[in-house]
Amino acid sequence: MSQSDTIVWLNGRFLPLAEASISPLDRGFLFADAVYEVIPVYAKRPFLFKEHIARLTRSLHEIRMKMPMPVDEWANIISTLIDKNKIDDGMIYLQVSRGADVIRNHAVPFALSPTIFLMASALAPLDSATLQTGVSALTLADHRWARCDIKSTSLLPNILAKSTAASEQALEAILLADGMLREGSSSSVLIARSGTLLAPPYGPEILPGTTRDLCLRLANELDIAVTIAPITEHMLRQADEIMLCFATRGVLPVTRLDGKPIGAGTPGPLWQRLYAALAAYRQRVATEPFNT
Ligand code: PDD
């Protein structure tokens, strides 16, 4: 489908992308006063729908907004968008802003109608060469705010970090602060050390990741030891394996960090097991209702 055929959903209506418009006084535009979700789609179905809606509810609550529609309505809109845009594998982007005011006003006004936007896009599968070689990442200082647990559209430090990584031919920027691993600019980071999978604890400095949570659950099923503990920069650099977890790409092996090989410099055994388990899990849930 070309972009001109894309059907989106904006404030209660399905309409062509070219006809979708919002006010320049929308607080999402003026202040990034908005939260969002990216939900993967596999075989025409949203994946981890409930988990994404739960995180959206939490993000809204943290910015003092209410869930603007019931879960069933989100589910119906998402199914219809997948259908109308003929998406097999791809993603749903959804964003809720506080809405358009009549003036620019920092203080949060009462009783605005939120602006709700959803779109569906196809995602080409990763080429097998990338999976065979793994990806490169660059470490950078984390310049973000102190509430990265909220999935806010205020992503300026993230996009600058990602762009710096891209300019060095790296797929992801891995963010560090005070000598500790935080997360990727758009991904959660796991490391493997002596057969154990390590993940940094949740807190205000990182986003609770739906893909990371599932990977850790699958690791438990596979009897892979999991430790939730702070990860130092030294541990990151000395890791046997580094993995990125995100809705758009599942779990990816990082085989080069700042130009140096990680472990053997090839995708490691724990990544291979998790990657296979994730694919099997997608198959397993493919026939279950996604929204109950
Ligand atoms: N990003 N941390 C950050 C900062 C992220 O932006 C993301 C996801 C994650 C992983 O969360 P999940 O596994 O639920 O996707 C962690 C999405 C993909 C994005 O912004 O496009």
CSV table of C-alpha atoms and ligand atoms in Angstrom, one decimal:
chain,number,residue,atom,x,y,z
A,1,MET,CA,0.0,0.0,0.0
A,2,SER,CA,1.3,3.5,-0.8
A,3,GLN,CA,1.2,6.2,1.8
A,4,SER,CA,-1.7,7.9,0.0
A,5,ASP,CA,-3.9,4.7,0.5
A,6,THR,CA,-3.1,4.6,4.3
A,7,ILE,CA,-6.2,4.8,6.5
A,8,VAL,CA,-5.7,6.1,10.0
A,9,TRP,CA,-8.0,6.8,12.9
A,10,LEU,CA,-8.3,10.2,14.4
A,11,ASN,CA,-10.7,11.3,17.1
A,12,GLY,CA,-13.5,8.9,16.3
A,13,ARG,CA,-13.1,8.6,12.5
A,14,PHE,CA,-11.3,6.3,10.0
A,15,LEU,CA,-10.0,8.5,7.3
A,16,PRO,CA,-7.2,8.7,4.7
A,17,LEU,CA,-3.9,9.9,6.2
A,18,ALA,CA,-3.8,12.9,3.8
A,19,GLU,CA,-7.1,14.1,5.3
A,20,ALA,CA,-6.0,13.7,9.0
A,21,SER,CA,-5.2,17.0,10.6
A,22,ILE,CA,-5.0,18.4,14.1
A,23,SER,CA,-4.9,21.9,15.5
A,24,PRO,CA,-1.5,23.6,15.9
A,25,LEU,CA,-2.6,24.4,19.4
A,26,ASP,CA,-2.7,20.7,20.2
A,27,ARG,CA,-0.7,20.3,23.4
A,28,GLY,CA,1.0,17.2,21.9
A,29,PHE,CA,2.4,19.5,19.2
A,30,LEU,CA,3.3,22.4,21.4
A,31,PHE,CA,4.6,20.6,24.5
A,32,ALA,CA,4.8,16.9,23.7
A,33,ASP,CA,2.0,16.7,26.3
A,34,ALA,CA,1.2,13.2,25.1
A,35,VAL,CA,1.9,9.5,25.5
A,36,TYR,CA,2.1,6.7,23.0
A,37,GLU,CA,2.4,3.0,22.3
A,38,VAL,CA,3.8,0.9,19.5
A,39,ILE,CA,2.1,-2.5,19.3
A,40,PRO,CA,3.5,-5.2,17.0
A,41,VAL,CA,1.3,-7.0,14.5
A,42,TYR,CA,2.0,-10.5,13.5
A,43,ALA,CA,-0.2,-12.5,11.1
A,44,LYS,CA,-2.8,-9.7,11.2
A,45,ARG,CA,-3.1,-9.7,15.0
A,46,PRO,CA,-1.8,-7.2,17.6
A,47,PHE,CA,0.7,-8.9,19.8
A,48,LEU,CA,0.8,-8.3,23.6
A,49,PHE,CA,-2.3,-6.1,23.2
A,50,LYS,CA,-3.3,-6.3,26.9
A,51,GLU,CA,0.3,-5.4,28.1
A,52,HIS,CA,0.4,-2.4,25.8
A,53,ILE,CA,-3.0,-1.2,26.9
A,54,ALA,CA,-1.9,-1.7,30.6
A,55,ARG,CA,1.2,0.4,30.0
A,56,LEU,CA,-0.8,3.1,28.2
A,57,THR,CA,-3.2,3.3,31.1
A,58,ARG,CA,-0.2,3.7,33.5
A,59,SER,CA,1.4,6.4,31.3
A,60,LEU,CA,-1.9,8.3,31.1
A,61,HIS,CA,-2.3,8.0,34.9
A,62,GLU,CA,1.2,9.3,35.5
A,63,ILE,CA,0.5,12.5,33.4
A,64,ARG,CA,-2.8,12.9,35.1
A,65,MET,CA,-5.1,11.8,32.2
A,66,LYS,CA,-7.8,9.2,32.2
A,67,MET,CA,-8.0,6.3,29.7
A,68,PRO,CA,-10.2,7.9,27.0
A,69,MET,CA,-11.9,4.8,25.7
A,70,PRO,CA,-12.7,1.3,26.9
A,71,VAL,CA,-10.3,-1.5,26.0
A,72,ASP,CA,-12.9,-3.1,23.6
A,73,GLU,CA,-12.9,0.1,21.5
A,74,TRP,CA,-9.1,0.2,21.2
A,75,ALA,CA,-9.3,-3.5,20.1
A,76,ASN,CA,-12.0,-2.8,17.5
A,77,ILE,CA,-10.1,0.2,16.0
A,78,ILE,CA,-6.9,-1.7,15.9
A,79,SER,CA,-8.5,-4.7,14.2
A,80,THR,CA,-10.2,-2.5,11.7
A,81,LEU,CA,-7.0,-0.6,10.9
A,82,ILE,CA,-5.1,-3.9,10.4
A,83,ASP,CA,-7.9,-4.9,8.0
A,84,LYS,CA,-8.3,-1.7,6.1
A,85,ASN,CA,-4.5,-1.3,5.6
A,86,LYS,CA,-4.1,-5.0,4.8
A,87,ILE,CA,-1.3,-5.4,7.3
A,88,ASP,CA,0.1,-8.9,7.8
A,89,ASP,CA,3.2,-8.1,9.9
A,90,GLY,CA,3.8,-4.6,11.1
A,91,MET,CA,2.9,-2.3,13.9
A,92,ILE,CA,0.2,-0.1,15.3
A,93,TYR,CA,1.2,3.4,16.5
A,94,LEU,CA,-1.2,5.1,18.9
A,95,GLN,CA,-0.9,8.4,20.6
A,96,VAL,CA,-3.1,10.2,23.1
A,97,SER,CA,-2.4,13.9,23.6
A,98,ARG,CA,-4.1,16.1,26.2
A,99,GLY,CA,-5.8,17.8,23.3
A,100,ALA,CA,-6.1,21.3,21.7
A,101,ASP,CA,-6.4,24.4,23.9
A,102,VAL,CA,-7.5,27.9,22.8
A,103,ILE,CA,-4.2,29.5,23.8
A,104,ARG,CA,-0.7,28.2,24.6
A,105,ASN,CA,-0.7,27.6,28.3
A,106,HIS,CA,1.9,25.7,30.2
A,107,ALA,CA,-0.4,24.8,33.1
A,108,VAL,CA,-2.5,21.8,32.4
A,109,PRO,CA,-6.1,23.0,31.7
A,110,PHE,CA,-9.1,21.1,32.8
A,111,ALA,CA,-11.6,19.4,30.5
A,112,LEU,CA,-9.8,19.3,27.2
A,113,SER,CA,-10.9,16.5,24.8
A,114,PRO,CA,-7.8,14.3,24.2
A,115,THR,CA,-6.5,13.9,20.7
A,116,ILE,CA,-6.4,10.2,19.9
A,117,PHE,CA,-4.5,9.0,16.8
A,118,LEU,CA,-3.8,5.5,15.5
A,119,MET,CA,-2.1,4.3,12.4
A,120,ALA,CA,-1.0,0.9,11.1
A,121,SER,CA,2.1,0.2,9.1
A,122,ALA,CA,3.7,-2.8,7.5
A,123,LEU,CA,7.2,-3.8,8.6
A,124,ALA,CA,9.5,-5.7,6.4
A,125,PRO,CA,11.1,-8.7,8.2
A,126,LEU,CA,14.7,-8.2,9.2
A,127,ASP,CA,17.0,-9.7,6.6
A,128,SER,CA,18.5,-13.0,7.6
A,129,ALA,CA,22.1,-11.5,7.3
A,130,THR,CA,21.3,-9.1,10.2
A,131,LEU,CA,20.3,-12.0,12.3
A,132,GLN,CA,23.4,-14.0,11.4
A,133,THR,CA,25.8,-11.2,12.1
A,134,GLY,CA,24.0,-9.3,14.8
A,135,VAL,CA,23.8,-5.5,15.1
A,136,SER,CA,26.1,-2.7,16.2
A,137,ALA,CA,25.3,-0.4,19.1
A,138,LEU,CA,27.0,2.8,20.3
A,139,THR,CA,27.1,3.9,24.0
A,140,LEU,CA,26.1,7.4,24.7
A,141,ALA,CA,25.3,9.5,27.8
A,142,ASP,CA,21.6,9.4,28.8
A,143,HIS,CA,20.4,13.0,28.5
A,144,ARG,CA,16.7,12.3,29.1
A,145,TRP,CA,14.4,13.4,31.9
A,146,ALA,CA,13.9,11.7,35.3
A,147,ARG,CA,10.6,10.0,34.3
A,148,CYS,CA,11.6,7.6,31.5
A,149,ASP,CA,9.1,5.1,32.9
A,150,ILE,CA,6.4,7.2,31.2
A,151,LYS,CA,6.0,6.4,27.5
A,152,SER,CA,5.9,10.1,26.5
A,153,THR,CA,6.2,11.5,23.0
A,154,SER,CA,8.9,13.9,24.4
A,155,LEU,CA,11.6,12.0,22.6
A,156,LEU,CA,14.2,14.6,21.6
A,157,PRO,CA,17.1,13.1,23.5
A,158,ASN,CA,16.1,9.6,22.2
A,159,ILE,CA,16.0,10.7,18.5
A,160,LEU,CA,19.3,12.6,18.8
A,161,ALA,CA,21.0,9.6,20.4
A,162,LYS,CA,19.5,7.3,17.7
A,163,SER,CA,20.7,9.6,15.0
A,164,THR,CA,24.2,9.8,16.4
A,165,ALA,CA,24.2,6.0,16.5
A,166,ALA,CA,23.0,5.9,12.9
A,167,SER,CA,25.7,8.3,11.8
A,168,GLU,CA,28.2,5.7,13.1
A,169,GLN,CA,26.4,2.8,11.3
A,170,ALA,CA,25.0,1.5,14.6
A,171,LEU,CA,21.4,0.4,14.9
A,172,GLU,CA,21.0,1.5,18.5
A,173,ALA,CA,22.3,3.9,21.1
A,174,ILE,CA,22.7,2.3,24.5
A,175,LEU,CA,22.3,4.9,27.1
A,176,LEU,CA,24.5,5.1,30.2
A,177,ALA,CA,24.3,7.3,33.3
A,178,ASP,CA,26.7,7.4,36.3
A,179,GLY,CA,28.5,4.4,35.0
A,180,MET,CA,25.3,2.3,34.8
A,181,LEU,CA,23.4,0.8,31.9
A,182,ARG,CA,19.9,2.4,31.4
A,183,GLU,CA,18.4,1.2,28.2
A,184,GLY,CA,18.5,1.8,24.4
A,185,SER,CA,17.1,4.9,22.8
A,186,SER,CA,14.1,2.9,21.7
A,187,SER,CA,14.7,-0.6,23.3
A,188,SER,CA,15.3,-2.4,26.5
A,189,VAL,CA,18.7,-3.9,27.0
A,190,LEU,CA,19.5,-7.4,28.5
A,191,ILE,CA,23.0,-8.9,28.9
A,192,ALA,CA,24.1,-12.5,29.4
A,193,ARG,CA,27.0,-13.4,31.6
A,194,SER,CA,28.1,-17.0,32.4
A,195,GLY,CA,24.7,-18.4,31.2
A,196,THR,CA,22.6,-16.0,33.3
A,197,LEU,CA,20.4,-13.3,31.8
A,198,LEU,CA,20.7,-9.9,33.5
A,199,ALA,CA,18.2,-7.0,33.3
A,200,PRO,CA,18.4,-3.7,35.1
A,201,PRO,CA,15.6,-3.1,37.7
A,202,TYR,CA,12.6,-1.0,36.7
A,203,GLY,CA,12.4,2.5,38.1
A,204,PRO,CA,11.8,6.0,36.9
A,205,GLU,CA,14.9,6.0,34.7
A,206,ILE,CA,13.8,3.3,32.2
A,207,LEU,CA,10.6,2.2,30.4
A,208,PRO,CA,9.0,-1.1,31.5
A,209,GLY,CA,9.4,-3.0,28.2
A,210,THR,CA,6.7,-5.4,27.0
A,211,THR,CA,9.2,-7.4,24.9
A,212,ARG,CA,11.7,-7.5,27.7
A,213,ASP,CA,9.0,-8.8,30.1
A,214,LEU,CA,8.0,-11.5,27.7
A,215,CYS,CA,11.7,-12.5,27.1
A,216,LEU,CA,12.3,-12.9,30.8
A,217,ARG,CA,9.1,-15.0,31.2
A,218,LEU,CA,10.3,-17.2,28.3
A,219,ALA,CA,13.8,-17.4,29.8
A,220,ASN,CA,12.1,-18.8,33.0
A,221,GLU,CA,10.2,-21.4,30.9
A,222,LEU,CA,13.5,-22.3,29.3
A,223,ASP,CA,15.2,-22.7,32.7
A,224,ILE,CA,17.6,-19.9,31.9
A,225,ALA,CA,18.7,-18.1,35.1
A,226,VAL,CA,17.5,-14.5,35.3
A,227,THR,CA,18.8,-11.8,37.6
A,228,ILE,CA,17.3,-8.4,37.9
A,229,ALA,CA,20.1,-6.2,39.1
A,230,PRO,CA,21.9,-2.9,38.3
A,231,ILE,CA,24.3,-3.4,35.4
A,232,THR,CA,27.5,-1.4,35.4
A,233,GLU,CA,29.1,-0.1,32.2
A,234,HIS,CA,32.0,-2.5,32.9
A,235,MET,CA,29.5,-5.5,33.0
A,236,LEU,CA,28.0,-4.3,29.8
A,237,ARG,CA,31.3,-4.1,28.0
A,238,GLN,CA,32.4,-7.5,29.4
A,239,ALA,CA,29.1,-9.2,28.7
A,240,ASP,CA,29.1,-12.5,26.8
A,241,GLU,CA,26.0,-11.3,25.0
A,242,ILE,CA,24.0,-8.1,24.7
A,243,MET,CA,20.4,-8.1,23.5
A,244,LEU,CA,17.9,-5.4,22.5
A,245,CYS,CA,14.2,-6.0,23.1
A,246,PHE,CA,11.6,-3.9,21.4
A,247,ALA,CA,8.1,-4.3,20.0
A,248,THR,CA,9.1,-3.5,16.5
A,249,ARG,CA,12.0,-6.1,16.3
A,250,GLY,CA,11.5,-8.6,19.1
A,251,VAL,CA,14.9,-9.5,20.4
A,252,LEU,CA,18.1,-8.7,18.6
A,253,PRO,CA,21.7,-9.6,19.3
A,254,VAL,CA,24.3,-6.8,19.7
A,255,THR,CA,27.6,-8.2,18.5
A,256,ARG,CA,29.6,-4.9,18.3
A,257,LEU,CA,29.6,-2.2,21.0
A,258,ASP,CA,31.5,1.0,20.1
A,259,GLY,CA,33.2,-0.9,17.3
A,260,LYS,CA,34.4,-3.7,19.6
A,261,PRO,CA,33.1,-7.3,19.5
A,262,ILE,CA,30.8,-8.5,22.3
A,263,GLY,CA,31.6,-12.0,23.4
A,264,ALA,CA,32.6,-14.0,20.3
A,265,GLY,CA,31.4,-11.2,18.1
A,266,THR,CA,28.5,-13.4,16.8
A,267,PRO,CA,24.9,-13.9,18.1
A,268,GLY,CA,25.2,-15.9,21.3
A,269,PRO,CA,23.4,-19.0,22.5
A,270,LEU,CA,21.0,-17.3,25.0
A,271,TRP,CA,19.9,-14.9,22.2
A,272,GLN,CA,19.3,-17.9,19.9
A,273,ARG,CA,17.2,-19.7,22.5
A,274,LEU,CA,15.2,-16.6,23.3
A,275,TYR,CA,14.7,-15.7,19.6
A,276,ALA,CA,13.4,-19.2,18.9
A,277,ALA,CA,11.2,-19.1,22.0
A,278,LEU,CA,9.7,-15.8,21.0
A,279,ALA,CA,8.9,-17.1,17.5
A,280,ALA,CA,7.3,-20.2,19.1
A,281,TYR,CA,5.3,-18.0,21.5
A,282,ARG,CA,3.9,-15.9,18.7
A,283,GLN,CA,2.7,-19.1,17.0
A,284,ARG,CA,1.3,-20.4,20.3
A,285,VAL,CA,-0.9,-17.3,20.8
A,286,ALA,CA,-1.8,-16.8,17.2
A,287,THR,CA,-5.2,-18.5,17.6
A,288,GLU,CA,-6.2,-17.1,21.0
A,289,PRO,CA,-8.4,-14.0,21.2
A,290,PHE,CA,-6.0,-11.1,21.7
A,291,ASN,CA,-8.2,-8.8,23.7
A,292,THR,CA,-9.4,-10.8,26.6
B,1,PDD,N1,10.1,1.8,21.8
B,1,PDD,N2,12.7,1.6,26.1
B,1,PDD,C1,12.5,2.6,25.3
B,1,PDD,C2,13.0,4.0,25.5
B,1,PDD,C3,11.6,2.5,24.2
B,1,PDD,O1,11.3,3.5,23.4
B,1,PDD,C4,11.1,1.2,23.9
B,1,PDD,C5,10.1,0.9,22.8
B,1,PDD,C6,11.4,0.1,24.8
B,1,PDD,C7,10.9,-1.3,24.6
B,1,PDD,O2,9.6,-1.4,24.9
B,1,PDD,P1,8.6,-2.5,24.2
B,1,PDD,O3,9.4,-3.8,24.3
B,1,PDD,O4,7.4,-2.5,24.9
B,1,PDD,O5,8.5,-2.0,22.8
B,1,PDD,C8,12.3,0.4,25.9
B,1,PDD,C9,9.2,1.7,20.7
B,1,PDD,C10,9.4,0.5,19.9
B,1,PDD,C11,9.2,3.0,19.8
B,1,PDD,O6,9.4,4.0,20.5
B,1,PDD,O7,9.1,2.9,18.6
